[in-house]
């Protein structure tokens, strides 16, 4: 539903954060009215009507102030349709800085104390944005480089191919206890720590929204980029605000991943586009597939529980995946190998002559002719607890 926000004085006052006890409950109720809606208008004005400290995460893809110098053509003389829209025009750096300061200040007010803000930009604007957000009290956590796997070539051949954009990820302040789904990011990256350089393609093909055969929005961001942003820094049910909603990429991913969105966009035709896109976006109803619990939040299962529940028995032999090392299970939940006794982790480290080892992944048992890690049994017990 597209909302034209037009509020009288009384309504605006009602939306200001109350200072009485029970304020947080009221803020929660008020922000509910804004969830999963797109508002048409100027984001600075509209953000001022939202309750203070009500949004979990903000993703902003503001105008870049591209400063393009005239038409650009490919070697075959076809015109390159870059970003030449009025919303990207500013009279100079001073007016861009003042615009940036205003929207970032409004964003900071509505962000929760422990919330985070993402801003994407290019060399044209990101350094100015970075300085201003630090001046306002935001705390930069990472500058993520989105390296485009299919960048547009530099047609004039007078500079390097511009093949990346930068995302600044910031906490509201240095003291914020912000959310980072470390384990989800690691799993997404084949069990390796997710790095700050992301290689992802531009938004092309079927994903690119078209109108009369032409790009419906000049700077539609790829869903893969937003997928990583949303999954890394929010949880199911969180409220994500995008003050420069454009074609609605943030909303589409938020909806798919069971988060709520608030979109603000100045141009009515983009709002119509985003609205249609969101109507066609499916939200997965089974929440359990969307949640990203940190490993430390999972119920602790001591190795001894595998013995008590009969999944393993005393005297049973465990091996590493290649069968080079073996250890016997003792009744008290320790392992023994080559005269050494200790926990699954200590014995795993001892037999490999390593300082540490994750015994749950290292030790395997034979199951139906296949070697499986004992972690499988731990997962089985965790599932029974839930
Ligand atoms: C870089 S684009 C965002 C594209 C978007 N991330 C997407 O994937 O489609 C910036 C958008 O901000 C909008 N915009 C510019 N100034 C605005 C303002 N003051 N308030 C609200 N929207 C604005 C523009 O109309 C444009 O659609």
mmCIF file of C-alpha atoms and ligand atoms in Angstrom:
data_model
loop_
_atom_site.group_PDB
_atom_site.id
_atom_site.type_symbol
_atom_site.label_atom_id
_atom_site.label_comp_id
_atom_site.label_asym_id
_atom_site.label_seq_id
_atom_site.Cartn_x
_atom_site.Cartn_y
_atom_site.Cartn_z
ATOM 1 C CA UNK A 1 0.000 0.000 0.000
ATOM 2 C CA UNK A 2 1.417 3.370 -0.977
ATOM 3 C CA UNK A 3 0.952 5.957 1.746
ATOM 4 C CA UNK A 4 1.014 9.653 1.090
ATOM 5 C CA UNK A 5 2.139 10.928 4.433
ATOM 6 C CA UNK A 6 0.338 14.079 5.340
ATOM 7 C CA UNK A 7 0.088 14.626 9.010
ATOM 8 C CA UNK A 8 -1.532 17.334 11.035
ATOM 9 C CA UNK A 9 0.155 18.863 14.059
ATOM 10 C CA UNK A 10 -1.548 16.644 16.659
ATOM 11 C CA UNK A 11 -0.605 13.460 14.895
ATOM 12 C CA UNK A 12 3.009 14.548 14.597
ATOM 13 C CA UNK A 13 3.147 15.273 18.320
ATOM 14 C CA UNK A 14 1.746 11.844 19.067
ATOM 15 C CA UNK A 15 4.613 10.297 17.123
ATOM 16 C CA UNK A 16 7.338 11.969 19.147
ATOM 17 C CA UNK A 17 8.892 9.571 21.623
ATOM 18 C CA UNK A 18 7.137 9.932 24.980
ATOM 19 C CA UNK A 19 9.330 10.424 28.051
ATOM 20 C CA UNK A 20 7.014 8.628 30.510
ATOM 21 C CA UNK A 21 7.421 5.074 31.819
ATOM 22 C CA UNK A 22 6.170 2.481 29.330
ATOM 23 C CA UNK A 23 7.606 4.624 26.555
ATOM 24 C CA UNK A 24 9.318 1.755 24.770
ATOM 25 C CA UNK A 25 6.024 -0.165 24.486
ATOM 26 C CA UNK A 26 4.353 2.881 22.990
ATOM 27 C CA UNK A 27 7.225 3.393 20.542
ATOM 28 C CA UNK A 28 6.858 -0.246 19.504
ATOM 29 C CA UNK A 29 3.137 0.182 18.894
ATOM 30 C CA UNK A 30 3.618 3.412 16.981
ATOM 31 C CA UNK A 31 6.292 1.970 14.702
ATOM 32 C CA UNK A 32 4.000 -0.982 13.930
ATOM 33 C CA UNK A 33 1.847 1.424 11.928
ATOM 34 C CA UNK A 34 4.797 2.171 9.664
ATOM 35 C CA UNK A 35 5.941 -1.382 9.055
ATOM 36 C CA UNK A 36 5.885 -2.752 5.527
ATOM 37 C CA UNK A 37 4.814 0.508 3.957
ATOM 38 C CA UNK A 38 6.338 2.826 1.407
ATOM 39 C CA UNK A 39 6.045 6.544 2.017
ATOM 40 C CA UNK A 40 6.213 9.077 -0.796
ATOM 41 C CA UNK A 41 8.155 12.202 -0.012
ATOM 42 C CA UNK A 42 11.385 13.697 1.204
ATOM 43 C CA UNK A 43 13.213 11.335 3.544
ATOM 44 C CA UNK A 44 14.521 14.088 5.822
ATOM 45 C CA UNK A 45 11.016 15.358 6.553
ATOM 46 C CA UNK A 46 9.483 11.901 6.832
ATOM 47 C CA UNK A 47 12.154 10.447 9.100
ATOM 48 C CA UNK A 48 11.426 13.303 11.528
ATOM 49 C CA UNK A 49 7.869 11.969 11.912
ATOM 50 C CA UNK A 50 9.035 8.526 13.047
ATOM 51 C CA UNK A 51 9.518 7.764 16.750
ATOM 52 C CA UNK A 52 13.013 8.123 18.172
ATOM 53 C CA UNK A 53 14.970 4.885 18.582
ATOM 54 C CA UNK A 54 12.465 2.768 16.704
ATOM 55 C CA UNK A 55 14.421 1.217 13.827
ATOM 56 C CA UNK A 56 16.854 -1.732 14.079
ATOM 57 C CA UNK A 57 18.819 -1.134 10.903
ATOM 58 C CA UNK A 58 19.012 1.474 8.138
ATOM 59 C CA UNK A 59 20.259 0.732 4.657
ATOM 60 C CA UNK A 60 20.826 3.865 2.590
ATOM 61 C CA UNK A 61 21.751 4.154 -1.057
ATOM 62 C CA UNK A 62 21.689 7.958 -1.357
ATOM 63 C CA UNK A 63 22.246 10.076 -4.472
ATOM 64 C CA UNK A 64 25.953 9.812 -5.389
ATOM 65 C CA UNK A 65 26.315 13.338 -6.788
ATOM 66 C CA UNK A 66 27.994 11.739 -9.812
ATOM 67 C CA UNK A 67 29.210 14.933 -11.493
ATOM 68 C CA UNK A 68 29.021 13.387 -14.974
ATOM 69 C CA UNK A 69 30.739 15.466 -17.637
ATOM 70 C CA UNK A 70 28.422 15.282 -20.691
ATOM 71 C CA UNK A 71 27.185 12.344 -22.777
ATOM 72 C CA UNK A 72 29.102 9.094 -22.801
ATOM 73 C CA UNK A 73 29.244 6.707 -25.796
ATOM 74 C CA UNK A 74 30.448 3.165 -26.332
ATOM 75 C CA UNK A 75 33.082 2.431 -29.061
ATOM 76 C CA UNK A 76 30.159 1.503 -31.404
ATOM 77 C CA UNK A 77 28.735 4.993 -30.754
ATOM 78 C CA UNK A 78 25.684 3.795 -28.783
ATOM 79 C CA UNK A 79 24.822 6.061 -25.848
ATOM 80 C CA UNK A 80 25.560 4.925 -22.297
ATOM 81 C CA UNK A 81 22.547 5.672 -20.090
ATOM 82 C CA UNK A 82 24.263 6.574 -16.837
ATOM 83 C CA UNK A 83 22.699 8.238 -13.820
ATOM 84 C CA UNK A 84 21.639 11.645 -15.057
ATOM 85 C CA UNK A 85 18.466 12.148 -13.024
ATOM 86 C CA UNK A 86 17.527 15.378 -11.308
ATOM 87 C CA UNK A 87 17.567 13.630 -7.903
ATOM 88 C CA UNK A 88 21.319 13.129 -8.323
ATOM 89 C CA UNK A 89 22.072 16.801 -9.072
ATOM 90 C CA UNK A 90 23.531 19.126 -6.440
ATOM 91 C CA UNK A 91 24.946 22.587 -6.968
ATOM 92 C CA UNK A 92 28.281 21.583 -5.434
ATOM 93 C CA UNK A 93 29.995 19.792 -2.566
ATOM 94 C CA UNK A 94 28.632 22.256 0.019
ATOM 95 C CA UNK A 95 24.996 21.542 -0.867
ATOM 96 C CA UNK A 96 25.679 17.785 -1.023
ATOM 97 C CA UNK A 97 27.325 17.925 2.424
ATOM 98 C CA UNK A 98 24.423 19.821 3.923
ATOM 99 C CA UNK A 99 21.924 17.315 2.437
ATOM 100 C CA UNK A 100 24.042 14.433 3.791
ATOM 101 C CA UNK A 101 24.287 15.954 7.269
ATOM 102 C CA UNK A 102 20.524 16.470 7.387
ATOM 103 C CA UNK A 103 19.488 12.973 6.356
ATOM 104 C CA UNK A 104 22.145 11.282 8.516
ATOM 105 C CA UNK A 105 21.053 13.330 11.573
ATOM 106 C CA UNK A 106 17.415 12.350 11.007
ATOM 107 C CA UNK A 107 18.459 8.710 10.538
ATOM 108 C CA UNK A 108 20.506 8.691 13.750
ATOM 109 C CA UNK A 109 17.526 9.897 15.788
ATOM 110 C CA UNK A 110 15.256 7.063 14.698
ATOM 111 C CA UNK A 111 17.907 4.349 14.977
ATOM 112 C CA UNK A 112 17.832 2.199 18.139
ATOM 113 C CA UNK A 113 20.781 2.644 20.530
ATOM 114 C CA UNK A 114 22.202 -0.692 19.400
ATOM 115 C CA UNK A 115 21.146 -0.339 15.773
ATOM 116 C CA UNK A 116 23.397 -0.118 12.739
ATOM 117 C CA UNK A 117 23.480 1.934 9.563
ATOM 118 C CA UNK A 118 24.764 0.900 6.143
ATOM 119 C CA UNK A 119 25.535 3.510 3.489
ATOM 120 C CA UNK A 120 26.645 2.583 -0.007
ATOM 121 C CA UNK A 121 28.491 4.983 -2.285
ATOM 122 C CA UNK A 122 31.292 5.483 -4.764
ATOM 123 C CA UNK A 123 34.459 7.614 -4.763
ATOM 124 C CA UNK A 124 32.234 10.559 -5.739
ATOM 125 C CA UNK A 125 30.545 10.735 -2.340
ATOM 126 C CA UNK A 126 31.634 8.059 0.125
ATOM 127 C CA UNK A 127 34.519 10.023 1.688
ATOM 128 C CA UNK A 128 32.254 12.999 2.358
ATOM 129 C CA UNK A 129 29.555 10.701 3.785
ATOM 130 C CA UNK A 130 32.159 8.938 5.955
ATOM 131 C CA UNK A 131 33.462 12.166 7.477
ATOM 132 C CA UNK A 132 29.991 13.485 8.222
ATOM 133 C CA UNK A 133 28.733 10.309 9.831
ATOM 134 C CA UNK A 134 31.795 10.151 12.086
ATOM 135 C CA UNK A 135 31.260 13.816 13.025
ATOM 136 C CA UNK A 136 27.667 12.974 13.990
ATOM 137 C CA UNK A 137 28.791 10.205 16.371
ATOM 138 C CA UNK A 138 28.307 7.068 14.273
ATOM 139 C CA UNK A 139 31.031 4.450 14.788
ATOM 140 C CA UNK A 140 32.385 2.790 11.638
ATOM 141 C CA UNK A 141 32.580 -1.000 12.011
ATOM 142 C CA UNK A 142 33.688 -1.926 8.493
ATOM 143 C CA UNK A 143 34.114 -0.465 5.048
ATOM 144 C CA UNK A 144 33.005 -3.268 2.793
ATOM 145 C CA UNK A 145 34.169 -3.276 -0.797
ATOM 146 C CA UNK A 146 31.589 -4.554 -3.263
ATOM 147 C CA UNK A 147 33.792 -5.697 -6.147
ATOM 148 C CA UNK A 148 31.661 -5.956 -9.267
ATOM 149 C CA UNK A 149 32.367 -9.187 -11.124
ATOM 150 C CA UNK A 150 30.948 -7.652 -14.327
ATOM 151 C CA UNK A 151 31.737 -3.908 -14.191
ATOM 152 C CA UNK A 152 31.037 -1.494 -17.006
ATOM 153 C CA UNK A 153 34.270 -0.857 -18.943
ATOM 154 C CA UNK A 154 35.875 2.576 -18.957
ATOM 155 C CA UNK A 155 34.843 3.611 -22.468
ATOM 156 C CA UNK A 156 37.070 6.677 -22.720
ATOM 157 C CA UNK A 157 40.123 4.704 -21.637
ATOM 158 C CA UNK A 158 41.435 7.576 -19.549
ATOM 159 C CA UNK A 159 41.045 6.057 -16.094
ATOM 160 C CA UNK A 160 41.035 2.631 -14.461
ATOM 161 C CA UNK A 161 37.800 0.682 -14.842
ATOM 162 C CA UNK A 162 35.675 1.678 -11.887
ATOM 163 C CA UNK A 163 34.907 -1.803 -10.592
ATOM 164 C CA UNK A 164 33.779 -1.365 -6.990
ATOM 165 C CA UNK A 165 31.551 0.518 -4.592
ATOM 166 C CA UNK A 166 32.027 0.986 -0.860
ATOM 167 C CA UNK A 167 29.590 0.202 1.917
ATOM 168 C CA UNK A 168 30.188 1.828 5.293
ATOM 169 C CA UNK A 169 28.735 -0.233 8.114
ATOM 170 C CA UNK A 170 28.389 1.754 11.358
ATOM 171 C CA UNK A 171 26.990 1.385 14.826
ATOM 172 C CA UNK A 172 24.933 4.279 16.181
ATOM 173 C CA UNK A 173 27.776 5.016 18.617
ATOM 174 C CA UNK A 174 30.974 3.470 19.914
ATOM 175 C CA UNK A 175 29.031 2.097 22.899
ATOM 176 C CA UNK A 176 26.376 0.297 20.815
ATOM 177 C CA UNK A 177 25.974 -3.426 21.389
ATOM 178 C CA UNK A 178 25.255 -4.014 17.733
ATOM 179 C CA UNK A 179 24.167 -7.265 16.072
ATOM 180 C CA UNK A 180 26.582 -9.177 13.851
ATOM 181 C CA UNK A 181 25.532 -12.669 12.798
ATOM 182 C CA UNK A 182 29.089 -13.972 12.668
ATOM 183 C CA UNK A 183 28.167 -17.650 12.414
ATOM 184 C CA UNK A 184 25.588 -17.086 9.664
ATOM 185 C CA UNK A 185 28.181 -15.169 7.626
ATOM 186 C CA UNK A 186 30.783 -17.870 8.163
ATOM 187 C CA UNK A 187 28.392 -20.623 7.114
ATOM 188 C CA UNK A 188 27.369 -18.620 4.054
ATOM 189 C CA UNK A 189 31.055 -18.487 3.122
ATOM 190 C CA UNK A 190 31.815 -22.244 3.189
ATOM 191 C CA UNK A 191 32.844 -22.142 6.855
ATOM 192 C CA UNK A 192 35.462 -19.446 6.356
ATOM 193 C CA UNK A 193 35.225 -16.058 8.088
ATOM 194 C CA UNK A 194 33.351 -13.632 5.822
ATOM 195 C CA UNK A 195 35.761 -10.950 4.616
ATOM 196 C CA UNK A 196 35.119 -7.297 3.875
ATOM 197 C CA UNK A 197 35.590 -7.680 0.100
ATOM 198 C CA UNK A 198 32.484 -9.065 -1.564
ATOM 199 C CA UNK A 199 32.625 -10.163 -5.187
ATOM 200 C CA UNK A 200 29.105 -9.972 -6.571
ATOM 201 C CA UNK A 201 27.664 -9.188 -10.017
ATOM 202 C CA UNK A 202 25.713 -6.080 -10.993
ATOM 203 C CA UNK A 203 21.951 -6.364 -11.177
ATOM 204 C CA UNK A 204 21.267 -7.698 -14.674
ATOM 205 C CA UNK A 205 19.050 -10.228 -16.499
ATOM 206 C CA UNK A 206 15.644 -11.200 -15.159
ATOM 207 C CA UNK A 207 16.289 -9.465 -11.825
ATOM 208 C CA UNK A 208 16.608 -6.051 -13.520
ATOM 209 C CA UNK A 209 13.209 -4.334 -13.567
ATOM 210 C CA UNK A 210 12.265 -2.969 -16.982
ATOM 211 C CA UNK A 211 9.722 -0.471 -18.299
ATOM 212 C CA UNK A 212 9.117 -0.365 -22.066
ATOM 213 C CA UNK A 213 12.286 -2.418 -22.541
ATOM 214 C CA UNK A 214 14.463 0.092 -20.635
ATOM 215 C CA UNK A 215 15.825 -0.028 -17.078
ATOM 216 C CA UNK A 216 12.981 1.008 -14.793
ATOM 217 C CA UNK A 217 15.431 2.431 -12.244
ATOM 218 C CA UNK A 218 18.981 3.530 -13.147
ATOM 219 C CA UNK A 219 20.677 2.306 -9.962
ATOM 220 C CA UNK A 220 18.790 -0.844 -8.934
ATOM 221 C CA UNK A 221 21.095 -2.747 -6.560
ATOM 222 C CA UNK A 222 21.567 -6.522 -6.801
ATOM 223 C CA UNK A 223 19.539 -8.611 -4.379
ATOM 224 C CA UNK A 224 22.659 -10.655 -3.542
ATOM 225 C CA UNK A 225 24.240 -7.545 -1.998
ATOM 226 C CA UNK A 226 21.206 -6.803 0.171
ATOM 227 C CA UNK A 227 20.891 -10.467 1.121
ATOM 228 C CA UNK A 228 24.316 -10.324 2.748
ATOM 229 C CA UNK A 229 23.690 -6.957 4.376
ATOM 230 C CA UNK A 230 20.342 -8.000 5.873
ATOM 231 C CA UNK A 231 21.443 -11.473 6.936
ATOM 232 C CA UNK A 232 24.605 -10.192 8.630
ATOM 233 C CA UNK A 233 23.138 -7.434 10.763
ATOM 234 C CA UNK A 234 19.458 -8.132 11.525
ATOM 235 C CA UNK A 235 17.212 -10.850 12.941
ATOM 236 C CA UNK A 236 13.744 -12.060 11.932
ATOM 237 C CA UNK A 237 11.109 -9.438 12.861
ATOM 238 C CA UNK A 238 13.575 -6.500 12.916
ATOM 239 C CA UNK A 239 12.560 -3.207 11.303
ATOM 240 C CA UNK A 240 14.772 -2.102 8.409
ATOM 241 C CA UNK A 241 14.380 1.404 7.029
ATOM 242 C CA UNK A 242 15.543 2.501 3.584
ATOM 243 C CA UNK A 243 15.242 6.282 3.113
ATOM 244 C CA UNK A 244 16.169 6.099 -0.610
ATOM 245 C CA UNK A 245 13.978 3.153 -1.509
ATOM 246 C CA UNK A 246 14.174 3.402 -5.327
ATOM 247 C CA UNK A 247 12.955 0.142 -6.870
ATOM 248 C CA UNK A 248 12.567 -1.431 -3.404
ATOM 249 C CA UNK A 249 15.504 -3.882 -3.322
ATOM 250 C CA UNK A 250 15.897 -3.523 0.453
ATOM 251 C CA UNK A 251 12.190 -4.144 1.005
ATOM 252 C CA UNK A 252 12.175 -7.195 -1.250
ATOM 253 C CA UNK A 253 15.020 -8.865 0.640
ATOM 254 C CA UNK A 254 13.677 -7.813 4.041
ATOM 255 C CA UNK A 255 10.336 -9.408 3.179
ATOM 256 C CA UNK A 256 11.904 -12.604 1.823
ATOM 257 C CA UNK A 257 13.966 -12.978 4.990
ATOM 258 C CA UNK A 258 11.115 -12.344 7.430
ATOM 259 C CA UNK A 259 12.144 -8.816 8.441
ATOM 260 C CA UNK A 260 9.892 -5.724 8.247
ATOM 261 C CA UNK A 261 10.717 -2.735 6.081
ATOM 262 C CA UNK A 262 9.894 0.954 5.972
ATOM 263 C CA UNK A 263 10.542 2.547 2.595
ATOM 264 C CA UNK A 264 10.807 6.252 1.768
ATOM 265 C CA UNK A 265 11.076 7.447 -1.815
ATOM 266 C CA UNK A 266 10.545 10.855 -3.372
ATOM 267 C CA UNK A 267 9.587 9.808 -6.907
ATOM 268 C CA UNK A 268 6.064 8.459 -7.251
ATOM 269 C CA UNK A 269 6.880 6.329 -10.325
ATOM 270 C CA UNK A 270 9.612 4.480 -8.375
ATOM 271 C CA UNK A 271 7.196 3.948 -5.503
ATOM 272 C CA UNK A 272 4.712 2.337 -7.902
ATOM 273 C CA UNK A 273 7.482 0.122 -9.225
ATOM 274 C CA UNK A 274 8.584 -0.931 -5.737
ATOM 275 C CA UNK A 275 5.028 -1.523 -4.636
ATOM 276 C CA UNK A 276 4.433 -3.930 -7.524
ATOM 277 C CA UNK A 277 7.716 -5.685 -6.822
ATOM 278 C CA UNK A 278 6.863 -6.162 -3.159
ATOM 279 C CA UNK A 279 3.428 -7.529 -3.977
ATOM 280 C CA UNK A 280 5.166 -10.234 -5.982
ATOM 281 C CA UNK A 281 7.748 -10.982 -3.281
ATOM 282 C CA UNK A 282 7.059 -13.998 -1.116
ATOM 283 C CA UNK A 283 7.730 -14.036 2.612
ATOM 284 C CA UNK A 284 8.745 -17.443 3.920
ATOM 285 C CA UNK A 285 6.201 -18.352 6.570
ATOM 286 C CA UNK A 286 8.292 -20.873 8.481
ATOM 287 C CA UNK A 287 10.436 -18.662 10.684
ATOM 288 C CA UNK A 288 12.795 -21.402 11.781
ATOM 289 C CA UNK A 289 14.396 -21.425 8.331
ATOM 290 C CA UNK A 290 15.113 -17.721 8.542
ATOM 291 C CA UNK A 291 16.607 -17.331 11.989
ATOM 292 C CA UNK A 292 20.377 -17.067 12.454
ATOM 293 C CA UNK A 293 21.142 -18.181 16.016
ATOM 294 C CA UNK A 294 24.726 -17.625 17.098
ATOM 295 C CA UNK A 295 26.520 -20.849 18.025
ATOM 296 C CA UNK A 296 27.000 -19.526 21.565
ATOM 297 C CA UNK A 297 23.205 -19.258 21.924
ATOM 298 C CA UNK A 298 22.586 -22.924 21.027
ATOM 299 C CA UNK A 299 21.948 -25.276 23.979
ATOM 300 C CA UNK A 300 25.197 -26.726 25.334
ATOM 301 C CA UNK A 301 25.465 -30.495 24.909
ATOM 302 C CA UNK A 302 28.379 -32.069 26.808
ATOM 303 C CA UNK A 303 29.997 -35.050 25.089
ATOM 304 C CA UNK A 304 28.877 -37.277 27.980
ATOM 305 C CA UNK A 305 25.227 -36.769 26.917
ATOM 306 C CA UNK A 306 25.970 -38.905 23.833
ATOM 307 C CA UNK A 307 26.843 -41.787 26.178
ATOM 308 C CA UNK A 308 23.906 -41.252 28.526
ATOM 309 C CA UNK A 309 21.498 -41.236 25.602
ATOM 310 C CA UNK A 310 23.001 -44.414 24.091
ATOM 311 C CA UNK A 311 24.159 -42.774 20.855
ATOM 312 C CA UNK A 312 27.731 -43.863 21.738
ATOM 313 C CA UNK A 313 28.890 -46.571 24.126
ATOM 314 C CA UNK A 314 31.990 -46.896 26.354
ATOM 315 C CA UNK A 315 34.818 -48.661 24.536
ATOM 316 C CA UNK A 316 33.653 -47.550 21.103
ATOM 317 C CA UNK A 317 36.402 -46.436 18.717
ATOM 318 C CA UNK A 318 36.328 -42.970 17.137
ATOM 319 C CA UNK A 319 38.594 -42.048 14.218
ATOM 320 C CA UNK A 320 39.488 -38.991 12.185
ATOM 321 C CA UNK A 321 37.895 -38.787 8.684
ATOM 322 C CA UNK A 322 40.976 -40.359 7.017
ATOM 323 C CA UNK A 323 41.271 -43.165 9.607
ATOM 324 C CA UNK A 324 44.865 -42.210 10.613
ATOM 325 C CA UNK A 325 44.078 -41.517 14.264
ATOM 326 C CA UNK A 326 41.881 -43.490 16.661
ATOM 327 C CA UNK A 327 40.664 -43.066 20.246
ATOM 328 C CA UNK A 328 38.457 -45.072 22.582
ATOM 329 C CA UNK A 329 35.449 -43.637 24.374
ATOM 330 C CA UNK A 330 35.587 -43.966 28.184
ATOM 331 C CA UNK A 331 32.529 -44.243 30.408
ATOM 332 C CA UNK A 332 33.205 -40.825 32.045
ATOM 333 C CA UNK A 333 33.000 -38.959 28.720
ATOM 334 C CA UNK A 334 36.744 -38.679 28.110
ATOM 335 C CA UNK A 335 38.730 -40.269 25.262
ATOM 336 C CA UNK A 336 41.937 -42.278 25.445
ATOM 337 C CA UNK A 337 44.593 -42.517 22.735
ATOM 338 C CA UNK A 338 48.245 -43.638 22.926
ATOM 339 C CA UNK A 339 48.174 -43.525 26.731
ATOM 340 C CA UNK A 340 46.794 -39.962 26.745
ATOM 341 C CA UNK A 341 43.422 -39.156 28.299
ATOM 342 C CA UNK A 342 41.301 -36.034 27.952
ATOM 343 C CA UNK A 343 38.286 -34.352 26.407
ATOM 344 C CA UNK A 344 37.362 -34.926 22.747
ATOM 345 C CA UNK A 345 39.113 -31.628 21.957
ATOM 346 C CA UNK A 346 42.268 -32.315 24.009
ATOM 347 C CA UNK A 347 42.765 -35.808 22.562
ATOM 348 C CA UNK A 348 42.076 -34.544 19.018
ATOM 349 C CA UNK A 349 44.775 -31.889 19.485
ATOM 350 C CA UNK A 350 47.184 -34.399 21.106
ATOM 351 C CA UNK A 351 47.071 -37.018 18.331
ATOM 352 C CA UNK A 352 47.640 -34.344 15.659
ATOM 353 C CA UNK A 353 50.275 -32.543 17.685
ATOM 354 C CA UNK A 354 48.299 -29.302 17.363
ATOM 355 C CA UNK A 355 47.570 -26.613 19.989
ATOM 356 C CA UNK A 356 43.771 -26.959 19.575
ATOM 357 C CA UNK A 357 41.132 -29.029 17.835
ATOM 358 C CA UNK A 358 37.351 -29.033 17.488
ATOM 359 C CA UNK A 359 36.641 -32.596 18.626
ATOM 360 C CA UNK A 360 33.029 -32.455 17.459
ATOM 361 C CA UNK A 361 34.174 -32.087 13.852
ATOM 362 C CA UNK A 362 37.380 -34.156 14.085
ATOM 363 C CA UNK A 363 36.118 -37.400 15.601
ATOM 364 C CA UNK A 364 33.958 -39.640 13.433
ATOM 365 C CA UNK A 365 31.942 -42.817 13.889
ATOM 366 C CA UNK A 366 30.955 -45.401 11.368
ATOM 367 C CA UNK A 367 27.246 -45.212 10.526
ATOM 368 C CA UNK A 368 25.748 -47.444 7.833
ATOM 369 C CA UNK A 369 29.202 -47.909 6.279
ATOM 370 C CA UNK A 370 29.915 -44.148 6.234
ATOM 371 C CA UNK A 371 32.077 -42.027 8.502
ATOM 372 C CA UNK A 372 30.065 -39.208 10.102
ATOM 373 C CA UNK A 373 31.270 -36.554 12.601
ATOM 374 C CA UNK A 374 30.054 -36.958 16.172
ATOM 375 C CA UNK A 375 28.662 -33.431 15.795
ATOM 376 C CA UNK A 376 25.751 -35.068 13.990
ATOM 377 C CA UNK A 377 24.725 -36.713 17.267
ATOM 378 C CA UNK A 378 25.031 -33.386 19.086
ATOM 379 C CA UNK A 379 22.696 -31.787 16.530
ATOM 380 C CA UNK A 380 20.244 -34.674 17.001
ATOM 381 C CA UNK A 381 20.172 -34.066 20.771
ATOM 382 C CA UNK A 382 19.743 -30.303 20.271
ATOM 383 C CA UNK A 383 16.794 -30.929 17.975
ATOM 384 C CA UNK A 384 15.186 -33.100 20.688
ATOM 385 C CA UNK A 385 15.518 -30.270 23.238
ATOM 386 C CA UNK A 386 13.617 -27.799 20.981
HETATM 387 C C1 LIG B 1 20.641 5.466 -5.631
HETATM 388 S S1 LIG B 1 18.910 5.388 -5.745
HETATM 389 C C2 LIG B 1 18.453 3.993 -4.734
HETATM 390 C C3 LIG B 1 18.244 2.708 -5.516
HETATM 391 C C4 LIG B 1 17.791 1.554 -4.680
HETATM 392 N N1 LIG B 1 18.783 1.147 -3.729
HETATM 393 C C5 LIG B 1 17.408 0.365 -5.554
HETATM 394 O O1 LIG B 1 17.972 -0.737 -5.395
HETATM 395 O O2 LIG B 1 16.547 0.516 -6.391
HETATM 396 C C6 LIG B 1 18.448 6.761 -4.808
HETATM 397 C C7 LIG B 1 16.946 6.988 -4.720
HETATM 398 O O3 LIG B 1 16.690 8.006 -3.760
HETATM 399 C C8 LIG B 1 15.627 8.820 -4.189
HETATM 400 N N2 LIG B 1 15.791 10.118 -3.512
HETATM 401 C C9 LIG B 1 16.689 11.094 -3.785
HETATM 402 N N3 LIG B 1 16.586 12.089 -2.898
HETATM 403 C C10 LIG B 1 15.615 11.736 -2.029
HETATM 404 C C11 LIG B 1 15.050 12.339 -0.869
HETATM 405 N N4 LIG B 1 15.489 13.536 -0.424
HETATM 406 N N5 LIG B 1 14.068 11.688 -0.201
HETATM 407 C C12 LIG B 1 13.618 10.482 -0.641
HETATM 408 N N6 LIG B 1 14.112 9.871 -1.731
HETATM 409 C C13 LIG B 1 15.094 10.476 -2.422
HETATM 410 C C14 LIG B 1 15.767 8.860 -5.711
HETATM 411 O O4 LIG B 1 14.544 9.147 -6.330
HETATM 412 C C15 LIG B 1 16.305 7.448 -6.015
HETATM 413 O O5 LIG B 1 15.267 6.571 -6.359
#
